[in-house]
Amino acid sequence: MEAVAASGDFAVLLRRLRESRSLTQEELAERAGLTAKAIGALERGERRRPYPHTVRSLADGLALDDDDRAAFVAAVPSRDATPRVGSTPPAAPSWSSAASPSATRVTEADAGGTASPVPLSAPGGSRYAPAGPMTPLIGRDGELAGLLALVSSGTRRIVTITGPGGVGKTRLAMEVLHLAAPDFPGGAQGVDLSAVREPTLVVPRIAAALGLPDAVGVEPLDALVPHLVGLRVLLVLDNLEQLTKAAPVLAGLVARCPDLVVVATSRAPLRVRAEHEFVLGPLTTPAADDVDAVASSPAVALLLDRAAAAGSPTVVTDADAPALAAIVRRLDGLPLAVELAAPGLRLLSPWALLARLEQPGPGAGLRDLPERHRTMAAVLEWSMDLLEPEETALFERLAVFSGGFSLDSIEAVTAEGADVLPALGALVDQSLVLRVPSPDQQPRFRLLEPVRQFAMQRLHASGPATATADRHAAHFHARATASAALLEGPDLVAVLDRLDADHANLRSAYLRLLELDRDGDAAELAGSIWLYLALRGHAREGLAWLERIGPGASDVARCRALTGRLGLQLLAGDNVSMLRDAGVAVTLAGRVAEPAVTCETLTLAGQAAVFAGALDDADELLTRALSQAEAGGRRWVAVHTRLAQCQLALVANDLATAGLILPEAVRAAREVGNAFALATALNVHATLTELLGDEPATATLLGEAVALSLAARMSWTLGYALPALASLAQRVGDPVSAAWLFGAGASISAADAVDPTFPVSRALSDRGLDATRAALGDLKFTREWDAGRAASDTEIQARAAVVTTRAGGGRSV
């Protein structure tokens, strides 16, 4: 400032101060109580000696401190000063007020020659090249390469980087500006539009950033175009979301300047034909908690980089890897949220930081970030300013959802009879709500977790939090109870997938029902979906839910809950608890006059007796169960009751009875069309054929059971089929595949709490395991076992096909 002041060039200093504060002439005029025309005349040097009160008003409008104010006053020319000749307009800030040369354009016609384009140039004639970013770009190699390809293609004239606030749009655009600049001989310029609120000011702001004079007596677009026509120029326009009404003007600009490429950042697309939208998502979080997976995660890499920059170098260790993974997952991989959390590692261990994430984060935001980026709340409040009241109200109510949510759930929980699509569309456009893959035809969405927390705070502040949470609980209670019958039919996989997608919402609804002391509804919810919890690896969580049911539930609701407990205990191999709870369940079932409910309870109680060796009790319970299943119209339960009777015959070594029942049970399962019932029937039938020594039949049955289980992602039936298939591999002379399949089965058992404890199956698989270990020796056995534990579904299916073919499978059974 001192050098400029000493020169007496008040026009240069005024313009520099205005542009360093990202103000247009109109905005400064409003702040200073002057006219934009007066500001323009001062900056052009047409008025060289403003009155003292004008200088004071300008200083107030620019918010100058004492030192800058003194220098500003000193720059006003004295009465005997003479104008400088050939003075050049000052530098325009390149990005967020960063100091960089201004870009100006002249043509030979300006000097009296034939008009031809001359590159936008800095003082001294050098082409403008933006300074490199100050921090490394982490985890965006693929996105950066894609954007550079779009920008250099020449066919994408407007590329809009969209995404939620804090996802890193500006940082990625800066990298594009820096790396692509050499490909644009006409110049490359970044323009920060965050302070602009009027769409009509976008073009003047672009002109100012390029160092061009204000348009006088002509439309700003008409004044800008001649300076860009014929030049290959890159413009990066940052923060356009509040200025989307300027989109037609930008489309007109690129239409009239064929070699101009615009890269924009915005939370909402511009919706013009020349636009190519580039959606930027959060950084990838670790898929697992082991050191390798955590260390290779881009989100964790950013966390560690920013922690190191804050003076706390952190490495990924076995002890801290799960905590680091949980931190970035909790923040949904959102770069700004990760950056704001990272300084906390100066004071806290990863585990302690994770525990505090529900509270205000330790430390303040970085001081060199714009105010709107120093906290996640500031980022999101910026978005709130762009919404209509009905859009804000919907955004707040969406906070009650955990994880994703479907359109029908939004309508049921938040709509109150209104059409949610317009407001939802606006939220999606502003990247506050993200579209995500759906397991069915219902469109599905989600809020990033930091966004959801912000929305929840606003929901509590605005009032309807309790009522919205109650509607959410009622909706997902209804969805769970309606799913019970569907889980027994041919659409099992689709229902499992939908429940998987809504798992977090079901959990939230269950907990809300407990808070409201609605024990019966909570029992119904958990009991209705116990099969889903069992098949998709949530048995431990399901048991924890069912243990919390209070005394207020009705006998019918308690019977449903106890049925779920018995089913999950059967899966987990907890035979002791199952036998104990079976006694309570049978007594309770005696008081419930609903055979459609009690038949399932009695079937599972009968299986508990089979597994415990109480065969007489089992026979009596299963006979009652079959009668009630037929009376209640529960075909699915009837199939499983018949299979339990087959298991009873196998435990009693009555292979003849089992042989009579099993073919009929398999046929009935096929007629029901339920994948779980059929896979279970195939597994039980395979146990019989194994005992009979029929290897081809065993191979055929197990091959189909494995295929069904993998396709439907049913860990329960897979946990029985794989050890049986491994034993088969050993018996047909393939101990390597046997060890591998035993390892794959063990991985499923460990991950999903599946413990196949049917006594006959367990004895056969233990025999095969011992024989396999003896055939290979400990070292080779362990190597193959470990390889099987790490296998993918595709690899399991391929290995199963090898074994079944070798065993002669494929014939009709």
mmCIF file of C-alpha atoms in Angstrom, residues 157-158 203 221-222 224-225 228-229 246-258 260 262 270 272-274:
data_model
loop_
_atom_site.group_PDB
_atom_site.id
_atom_site.type_symbol
_atom_site.label_atom_id
_atom_site.label_comp_id
_atom_site.label_asym_id
_atom_site.label_seq_id
_atom_site.Cartn_x
_atom_site.Cartn_y
_atom_site.Cartn_z
ATOM 1 C CA ARG A 157 -18.233 -25.328 -22.770
ATOM 2 C CA ILE A 158 -19.669 -25.054 -19.247
ATOM 3 C CA VAL A 203 -20.733 -10.389 -15.766
ATOM 4 C CA LEU A 221 -22.235 -8.835 -21.679
ATOM 5 C CA ASP A 222 -21.884 -6.823 -24.891
ATOM 6 C CA LEU A 224 -17.192 -8.262 -22.231
ATOM 7 C CA VAL A 225 -17.575 -10.357 -25.382
ATOM 8 C CA LEU A 228 -12.818 -12.671 -25.238
ATOM 9 C CA VAL A 229 -13.743 -13.441 -28.849
ATOM 10 C CA ALA A 246 -27.489 -15.795 -14.320
ATOM 11 C CA ALA A 247 -27.235 -19.127 -16.157
ATOM 12 C CA PRO A 248 -28.817 -17.849 -19.417
ATOM 13 C CA VAL A 249 -26.317 -14.999 -19.524
ATOM 14 C CA LEU A 250 -23.404 -17.399 -19.061
ATOM 15 C CA ALA A 251 -24.846 -19.625 -21.771
ATOM 16 C CA GLY A 252 -24.991 -16.580 -24.027
ATOM 17 C CA LEU A 253 -21.392 -15.711 -23.166
ATOM 18 C CA VAL A 254 -19.996 -19.088 -24.227
ATOM 19 C CA ALA A 255 -22.228 -19.096 -27.313
ATOM 20 C CA ARG A 256 -20.707 -15.802 -28.448
ATOM 21 C CA CYS A 257 -17.139 -16.745 -27.463
ATOM 22 C CA PRO A 258 -16.502 -20.124 -29.142
ATOM 23 C CA LEU A 260 -14.169 -19.817 -23.983
ATOM 24 C CA VAL A 262 -16.219 -22.000 -18.095
ATOM 25 C CA LEU A 270 -27.261 -24.251 -13.876
ATOM 26 C CA VAL A 272 -28.630 -24.840 -19.454
ATOM 27 C CA ARG A 273 -27.989 -26.885 -22.599
ATOM 28 C CA ALA A 274 -24.292 -26.035 -22.762
#
